[in-house]
C-alpha cells in the first residue's frame, strides 16, 4: 500500500500491511485493526476505504484505490524508496477514543506531519 498527501506527493507505504514507512525508509507507525499508531503508542487515526484519517477523523493521506473523501489530486511521480531502517519497539497503545463523524475536508496533518500529530 502506498499513500499520498493532499498535493499528490508520495508520503508513506506499507510493504506488509502492518508497518508504515516514509519513503526515506524510516518506520513511523503501524496498523492495528482499523487504527493507526505511532511506535510510541499514540493513536494517530484510522484506516478506512484506502484513506488514513487523523485523530479527529479528517482525511490526511490516500491510496490509489481510496474511495469517498475529498477530491484526490493528481499523484506525483514517486521517488525511489530508501533502505528500510530497523523498526523500534512498540510502546503501549493509547486507548482509542470515540471516533468523530468523518469529515470531507482535508486534515492539516496531510503529509509526513501526520505521524507527528
PDB file of N, CA and C in Angstrom, residues 38-109:
ATOM      1  N   UNK A  38       1.509   5.351  16.333  1.00  0.00           N
ATOM      2  CA  UNK A  38       2.942   5.618  16.247  1.00  0.00           C
ATOM      3  C   UNK A  38       3.632   4.520  17.052  1.00  0.00           C
ATOM      4  N   UNK A  39       4.928   4.383  16.903  1.00  0.00           N
ATOM      5  CA  UNK A  39       5.639   3.371  17.679  1.00  0.00           C
ATOM      6  C   UNK A  39       5.686   3.711  19.166  1.00  0.00           C
ATOM      7  N   UNK A  40       5.430   4.967  19.511  1.00  0.00           N
ATOM      8  CA  UNK A  40       5.349   5.353  20.928  1.00  0.00           C
ATOM      9  C   UNK A  40       4.024   4.913  21.546  1.00  0.00           C
ATOM     10  N   UNK A  41       3.078   4.483  20.700  1.00  0.00           N
ATOM     11  CA  UNK A  41       1.785   4.011  21.173  1.00  0.00           C
ATOM     12  C   UNK A  41       0.670   5.029  21.034  1.00  0.00           C
ATOM     13  N   UNK A  42       0.950   6.185  20.439  1.00  0.00           N
ATOM     14  CA  UNK A  42      -0.069   7.233  20.278  1.00  0.00           C
ATOM     15  C   UNK A  42      -0.999   6.893  19.115  1.00  0.00           C
ATOM     16  N   UNK A  43      -2.304   7.009  19.358  1.00  0.00           N
ATOM     17  CA  UNK A  43      -3.286   6.828  18.310  1.00  0.00           C
ATOM     18  C   UNK A  43      -3.163   7.987  17.326  1.00  0.00           C
ATOM     19  N   UNK A  44      -2.936   7.682  16.051  1.00  0.00           N
ATOM     20  CA  UNK A  44      -2.811   8.720  15.026  1.00  0.00           C
ATOM     21  C   UNK A  44      -4.100   8.895  14.240  1.00  0.00           C
ATOM     22  N   UNK A  45      -4.895   7.845  14.156  1.00  0.00           N
ATOM     23  CA  UNK A  45      -6.139   7.929  13.402  1.00  0.00           C
ATOM     24  C   UNK A  45      -6.620   6.555  12.973  1.00  0.00           C
ATOM     25  N   UNK A  46      -7.333   6.542  11.843  1.00  0.00           N
ATOM     26  CA  UNK A  46      -7.966   5.325  11.358  1.00  0.00           C
ATOM     27  C   UNK A  46      -7.692   5.110   9.878  1.00  0.00           C
ATOM     28  N   UNK A  47      -7.798   3.860   9.466  1.00  0.00           N
ATOM     29  CA  UNK A  47      -7.643   3.471   8.060  1.00  0.00           C
ATOM     30  C   UNK A  47      -8.987   2.934   7.593  1.00  0.00           C
ATOM     31  N   UNK A  48      -9.508   3.548   6.541  1.00  0.00           N
ATOM     32  CA  UNK A  48     -10.800   3.104   6.014  1.00  0.00           C
ATOM     33  C   UNK A  48     -10.913   3.479   4.539  1.00  0.00           C
ATOM     34  N   UNK A  49     -11.344   2.531   3.727  1.00  0.00           N
ATOM     35  CA  UNK A  49     -11.574   2.738   2.292  1.00  0.00           C
ATOM     36  C   UNK A  49     -10.375   3.352   1.580  1.00  0.00           C
ATOM     37  N   UNK A  50      -9.164   2.961   1.987  1.00  0.00           N
ATOM     38  CA  UNK A  50      -7.956   3.464   1.340  1.00  0.00           C
ATOM     39  C   UNK A  50      -7.482   4.814   1.842  1.00  0.00           C
ATOM     40  N   UNK A  51      -8.122   5.344   2.858  1.00  0.00           N
ATOM     41  CA  UNK A  51      -7.768   6.642   3.440  1.00  0.00           C
ATOM     42  C   UNK A  51      -7.136   6.447   4.809  1.00  0.00           C
ATOM     43  N   UNK A  52      -6.201   7.309   5.175  1.00  0.00           N
ATOM     44  CA  UNK A  52      -5.714   7.413   6.538  1.00  0.00           C
ATOM     45  C   UNK A  52      -6.321   8.702   7.093  1.00  0.00           C
ATOM     46  N   UNK A  53      -7.144   8.562   8.123  1.00  0.00           N
ATOM     47  CA  UNK A  53      -7.802   9.694   8.758  1.00  0.00           C
ATOM     48  C   UNK A  53      -7.028  10.090  10.009  1.00  0.00           C
ATOM     49  N   UNK A  54      -7.048  11.377  10.356  1.00  0.00           N
ATOM     50  CA  UNK A  54      -6.329  11.848  11.542  1.00  0.00           C
ATOM     51  C   UNK A  54      -7.141  11.580  12.807  1.00  0.00           C
ATOM     52  N   UNK A  55      -6.667  12.110  13.924  1.00  0.00           N
ATOM     53  CA  UNK A  55      -7.296  11.861  15.227  1.00  0.00           C
ATOM     54  C   UNK A  55      -8.707  12.427  15.346  1.00  0.00           C
ATOM     55  N   UNK A  56      -9.061  13.415  14.531  1.00  0.00           N
ATOM     56  CA  UNK A  56     -10.417  13.963  14.558  1.00  0.00           C
ATOM     57  C   UNK A  56     -11.208  13.547  13.319  1.00  0.00           C
ATOM     58  N   UNK A  57     -10.731  12.482  12.657  1.00  0.00           N
ATOM     59  CA  UNK A  57     -11.419  11.821  11.546  1.00  0.00           C
ATOM     60  C   UNK A  57     -11.508  12.663  10.272  1.00  0.00           C
ATOM     61  N   UNK A  58     -10.448  13.438  10.003  1.00  0.00           N
ATOM     62  CA  UNK A  58     -10.344  14.169   8.739  1.00  0.00           C
ATOM     63  C   UNK A  58      -9.373  13.413   7.838  1.00  0.00           C
ATOM     64  N   UNK A  59      -9.652  13.313   6.541  1.00  0.00           N
ATOM     65  CA  UNK A  59      -8.761  12.593   5.634  1.00  0.00           C
ATOM     66  C   UNK A  59      -7.399  13.281   5.512  1.00  0.00           C
ATOM     67  N   UNK A  60      -6.332  12.477   5.682  1.00  0.00           N
ATOM     68  CA  UNK A  60      -4.978  13.027   5.652  1.00  0.00           C
ATOM     69  C   UNK A  60      -4.162  12.466   4.495  1.00  0.00           C
ATOM     70  N   UNK A  61      -4.258  11.174   4.249  1.00  0.00           N
ATOM     71  CA  UNK A  61      -3.484  10.513   3.197  1.00  0.00           C
ATOM     72  C   UNK A  61      -4.393   9.527   2.476  1.00  0.00           C
ATOM     73  N   UNK A  62      -4.100   9.296   1.201  1.00  0.00           N
ATOM     74  CA  UNK A  62      -4.944   8.386   0.427  1.00  0.00           C
ATOM     75  C   UNK A  62      -4.094   7.411  -0.380  1.00  0.00           C
ATOM     76  N   UNK A  63      -4.679   6.252  -0.640  1.00  0.00           N
ATOM     77  CA  UNK A  63      -4.034   5.267  -1.506  1.00  0.00           C
ATOM     78  C   UNK A  63      -4.633   5.394  -2.907  1.00  0.00           C
ATOM     79  N   UNK A  64      -4.041   4.722  -3.838  1.00  0.00           N
ATOM     80  CA  UNK A  64      -4.510   4.766  -5.226  1.00  0.00           C
ATOM     81  C   UNK A  64      -5.959   4.307  -5.331  1.00  0.00           C
ATOM     82  N   UNK A  65      -6.355   3.352  -4.505  1.00  0.00           N
ATOM     83  CA  UNK A  65      -7.699   2.777  -4.572  1.00  0.00           C
ATOM     84  C   UNK A  65      -8.690   3.400  -3.589  1.00  0.00           C
ATOM     85  N   UNK A  66      -8.342   4.524  -2.978  1.00  0.00           N
ATOM     86  CA  UNK A  66      -9.216   5.151  -1.982  1.00  0.00           C
ATOM     87  C   UNK A  66     -10.553   5.547  -2.610  1.00  0.00           C
ATOM     88  N   UNK A  67     -11.620   5.330  -1.835  1.00  0.00           N
ATOM     89  CA  UNK A  67     -12.954   5.720  -2.285  1.00  0.00           C
ATOM     90  C   UNK A  67     -13.555   6.681  -1.276  1.00  0.00           C
ATOM     91  N   UNK A  68     -14.432   7.565  -1.748  1.00  0.00           N
ATOM     92  CA  UNK A  68     -15.044   8.568  -0.892  1.00  0.00           C
ATOM     93  C   UNK A  68     -14.038   9.661  -0.584  1.00  0.00           C
ATOM     94  N   UNK A  69     -14.344  10.485   0.405  1.00  0.00           N
ATOM     95  CA  UNK A  69     -13.424  11.543   0.811  1.00  0.00           C
ATOM     96  C   UNK A  69     -13.421  12.715  -0.146  1.00  0.00           C
ATOM     97  N   UNK A  70     -12.501  13.652   0.080  1.00  0.00           N
ATOM     98  CA  UNK A  70     -12.415  14.836  -0.789  1.00  0.00           C
ATOM     99  C   UNK A  70     -11.857  14.461  -2.164  1.00  0.00           C
ATOM    100  N   UNK A  71     -11.893  15.412  -3.069  1.00  0.00           N
ATOM    101  CA  UNK A  71     -11.339  15.189  -4.400  1.00  0.00           C
ATOM    102  C   UNK A  71      -9.841  14.931  -4.259  1.00  0.00           C
ATOM    103  N   UNK A  72      -9.381  13.853  -4.867  1.00  0.00           N
ATOM    104  CA  UNK A  72      -7.965  13.495  -4.776  1.00  0.00           C
ATOM    105  C   UNK A  72      -7.185  14.232  -5.870  1.00  0.00           C
ATOM    106  N   UNK A  73      -6.008  14.733  -5.537  1.00  0.00           N
ATOM    107  CA  UNK A  73      -5.174  15.406  -6.537  1.00  0.00           C
ATOM    108  C   UNK A  73      -4.519  14.380  -7.455  1.00  0.00           C
ATOM    109  N   UNK A  74      -3.942  14.863  -8.530  1.00  0.00           N
ATOM    110  CA  UNK A  74      -3.151  14.008  -9.410  1.00  0.00           C
ATOM    111  C   UNK A  74      -1.923  13.570  -8.623  1.00  0.00           C
ATOM    112  N   UNK A  75      -1.625  12.286  -8.656  1.00  0.00           N
ATOM    113  CA  UNK A  75      -0.459  11.781  -7.926  1.00  0.00           C
ATOM    114  C   UNK A  75       0.818  12.149  -8.665  1.00  0.00           C
ATOM    115  N   UNK A  76       1.806  12.622  -7.909  1.00  0.00           N
ATOM    116  CA  UNK A  76       3.106  12.990  -8.461  1.00  0.00           C
ATOM    117  C   UNK A  76       3.949  11.732  -8.683  1.00  0.00           C
ATOM    118  N   UNK A  77       5.025  11.876  -9.429  1.00  0.00           N
ATOM    119  CA  UNK A  77       5.957  10.774  -9.643  1.00  0.00           C
ATOM    120  C   UNK A  77       6.569  10.392  -8.297  1.00  0.00           C
ATOM    121  N   UNK A  78       6.598   9.090  -8.021  1.00  0.00           N
ATOM    122  CA  UNK A  78       7.136   8.619  -6.740  1.00  0.00           C
ATOM    123  C   UNK A  78       8.660   8.610  -6.777  1.00  0.00           C
ATOM    124  N   UNK A  79       9.283   9.055  -5.690  1.00  0.00           N
ATOM    125  CA  UNK A  79      10.750   8.979  -5.612  1.00  0.00           C
ATOM    126  C   UNK A  79      11.172   7.533  -5.332  1.00  0.00           C
ATOM    127  N   UNK A  80      12.439   7.262  -5.436  1.00  0.00           N
ATOM    128  CA  UNK A  80      12.951   5.933  -5.088  1.00  0.00           C
ATOM    129  C   UNK A  80      12.809   5.746  -3.579  1.00  0.00           C
ATOM    130  N   UNK A  81      12.463   4.538  -3.177  1.00  0.00           N
ATOM    131  CA  UNK A  81      12.332   4.247  -1.746  1.00  0.00           C
ATOM    132  C   UNK A  81      13.704   4.082  -1.124  1.00  0.00           C
ATOM    133  N   UNK A  82      13.878   4.656   0.066  1.00  0.00           N
ATOM    134  CA  UNK A  82      15.127   4.498   0.814  1.00  0.00           C
ATOM    135  C   UNK A  82      15.198   3.114   1.437  1.00  0.00           C
ATOM    136  N   UNK A  83      16.362   2.751   1.888  1.00  0.00           N
ATOM    137  CA  UNK A  83      16.550   1.468   2.576  1.00  0.00           C
ATOM    138  C   UNK A  83      15.763   1.515   3.876  1.00  0.00           C
ATOM    139  N   UNK A  84      14.960   0.477   4.123  1.00  0.00           N
ATOM    140  CA  UNK A  84      14.153   0.446   5.344  1.00  0.00           C
ATOM    141  C   UNK A  84      15.035   0.284   6.578  1.00  0.00           C
ATOM    142  N   UNK A  85      14.765   1.128   7.556  1.00  0.00           N
ATOM    143  CA  UNK A  85      15.503   1.088   8.824  1.00  0.00           C
ATOM    144  C   UNK A  85      14.826   0.113   9.787  1.00  0.00           C
ATOM    145  N   UNK A  86      15.522  -0.245  10.829  1.00  0.00           N
ATOM    146  CA  UNK A  86      15.004  -1.182  11.831  1.00  0.00           C
ATOM    147  C   UNK A  86      13.811  -0.549  12.552  1.00  0.00           C
ATOM    148  N   UNK A  87      12.768  -1.346  12.750  1.00  0.00           N
ATOM    149  CA  UNK A  87      11.581  -0.861  13.455  1.00  0.00           C
ATOM    150  C   UNK A  87      11.871  -0.728  14.943  1.00  0.00           C
ATOM    151  N   UNK A  88      11.399   0.363  15.555  1.00  0.00           N
ATOM    152  CA  UNK A  88      11.550   0.486  17.004  1.00  0.00           C
ATOM    153  C   UNK A  88      10.573  -0.450  17.720  1.00  0.00           C
ATOM    154  N   UNK A  89      10.793  -0.647  18.993  1.00  0.00           N
ATOM    155  CA  UNK A  89       9.884  -1.439  19.810  1.00  0.00           C
ATOM    156  C   UNK A  89       8.582  -0.660  19.954  1.00  0.00           C
ATOM    157  N   UNK A  90       7.466  -1.365  19.877  1.00  0.00           N
ATOM    158  CA  UNK A  90       6.161  -0.708  20.012  1.00  0.00           C
ATOM    159  C   UNK A  90       5.887  -0.375  21.471  1.00  0.00           C
ATOM    160  N   UNK A  91       5.469   0.871  21.708  1.00  0.00           N
ATOM    161  CA  UNK A  91       5.076   1.287  23.046  1.00  0.00           C
ATOM    162  C   UNK A  91       3.673   0.796  23.362  1.00  0.00           C
ATOM    163  N   UNK A  92       3.258   0.975  24.580  1.00  0.00           N
ATOM    164  CA  UNK A  92       1.903   0.608  24.980  1.00  0.00           C
ATOM    165  C   UNK A  92       0.925   1.489  24.204  1.00  0.00           C
ATOM    166  N   UNK A  93      -0.059   0.849  23.563  1.00  0.00           N
ATOM    167  CA  UNK A  93      -1.019   1.591  22.742  1.00  0.00           C
ATOM    168  C   UNK A  93      -1.973   2.417  23.598  1.00  0.00           C
ATOM    169  N   UNK A  94      -2.176   3.641  23.169  1.00  0.00           N
ATOM    170  CA  UNK A  94      -3.156   4.525  23.773  1.00  0.00           C
ATOM    171  C   UNK A  94      -4.543   3.939  23.509  1.00  0.00           C
ATOM    172  N   UNK A  95      -5.433   4.038  24.468  1.00  0.00           N
ATOM    173  CA  UNK A  95      -6.798   3.569  24.269  1.00  0.00           C
ATOM    174  C   UNK A  95      -7.462   4.487  23.252  1.00  0.00           C
ATOM    175  N   UNK A  96      -8.070   3.882  22.253  1.00  0.00           N
ATOM    176  CA  UNK A  96      -8.719   4.675  21.198  1.00  0.00           C
ATOM    177  C   UNK A  96      -9.915   5.435  21.777  1.00  0.00           C
ATOM    178  N   UNK A  97     -10.009   6.702  21.447  1.00  0.00           N
ATOM    179  CA  UNK A  97     -11.149   7.492  21.884  1.00  0.00           C
ATOM    180  C   UNK A  97     -12.305   7.299  20.906  1.00  0.00           C
ATOM    181  N   UNK A  98     -13.441   7.848  21.254  1.00  0.00           N
ATOM    182  CA  UNK A  98     -14.611   7.727  20.382  1.00  0.00           C
ATOM    183  C   UNK A  98     -14.303   8.420  19.066  1.00  0.00           C
ATOM    184  N   UNK A  99     -14.584   7.734  17.999  1.00  0.00           N
ATOM    185  CA  UNK A  99     -14.308   8.268  16.665  1.00  0.00           C
ATOM    186  C   UNK A  99     -15.361   9.292  16.290  1.00  0.00           C
ATOM    187  N   UNK A 100     -14.919  10.472  15.892  1.00  0.00           N
ATOM    188  CA  UNK A 100     -15.841  11.537  15.479  1.00  0.00           C
ATOM    189  C   UNK A 100     -16.456  11.207  14.117  1.00  0.00           C
ATOM    190  N   UNK A 101     -17.458  11.968  13.754  1.00  0.00           N
ATOM    191  CA  UNK A 101     -18.077  11.831  12.442  1.00  0.00           C
ATOM    192  C   UNK A 101     -17.028  12.179  11.397  1.00  0.00           C
ATOM    193  N   UNK A 102     -16.952  11.387  10.345  1.00  0.00           N
ATOM    194  CA  UNK A 102     -15.946  11.592   9.304  1.00  0.00           C
ATOM    195  C   UNK A 102     -16.175  12.909   8.578  1.00  0.00           C
ATOM    196  N   UNK A 103     -15.083  13.600   8.321  1.00  0.00           N
ATOM    197  CA  UNK A 103     -15.106  14.874   7.616  1.00  0.00           C
ATOM    198  C   UNK A 103     -14.700  14.659   6.159  1.00  0.00           C
ATOM    199  N   UNK A 104     -15.102  15.568   5.290  1.00  0.00           N
ATOM    200  CA  UNK A 104     -14.658  15.516   3.895  1.00  0.00           C
ATOM    201  C   UNK A 104     -13.625  16.604   3.611  1.00  0.00           C
ATOM    202  N   UNK A 105     -13.244  17.366   4.635  1.00  0.00           N
ATOM    203  CA  UNK A 105     -12.215  18.396   4.486  1.00  0.00           C
ATOM    204  C   UNK A 105     -10.857  17.796   4.811  1.00  0.00           C
ATOM    205  N   UNK A 106      -9.847  18.179   4.054  1.00  0.00           N
ATOM    206  CA  UNK A 106      -8.503  17.664   4.278  1.00  0.00           C
ATOM    207  C   UNK A 106      -7.987  18.012   5.668  1.00  0.00           C
ATOM    208  N   UNK A 107      -7.231  17.109   6.243  1.00  0.00           N
ATOM    209  CA  UNK A 107      -6.581  17.313   7.533  1.00  0.00           C
ATOM    210  C   UNK A 107      -5.411  18.290   7.385  1.00  0.00           C
ATOM    211  N   UNK A 108      -5.118  19.017   8.430  1.00  0.00           N
ATOM    212  CA  UNK A 108      -3.929  19.869   8.436  1.00  0.00           C
ATOM    213  C   UNK A 108      -2.669  19.024   8.542  1.00  0.00           C
ATOM    214  N   UNK A 109      -2.821  17.727   8.849  1.00  0.00           N
ATOM    215  CA  UNK A 109      -1.688  16.821   9.012  1.00  0.00           C
ATOM    216  C   UNK A 109      -1.421  15.976   7.771  1.00  0.00           C
TER     217      UNK A 109
END
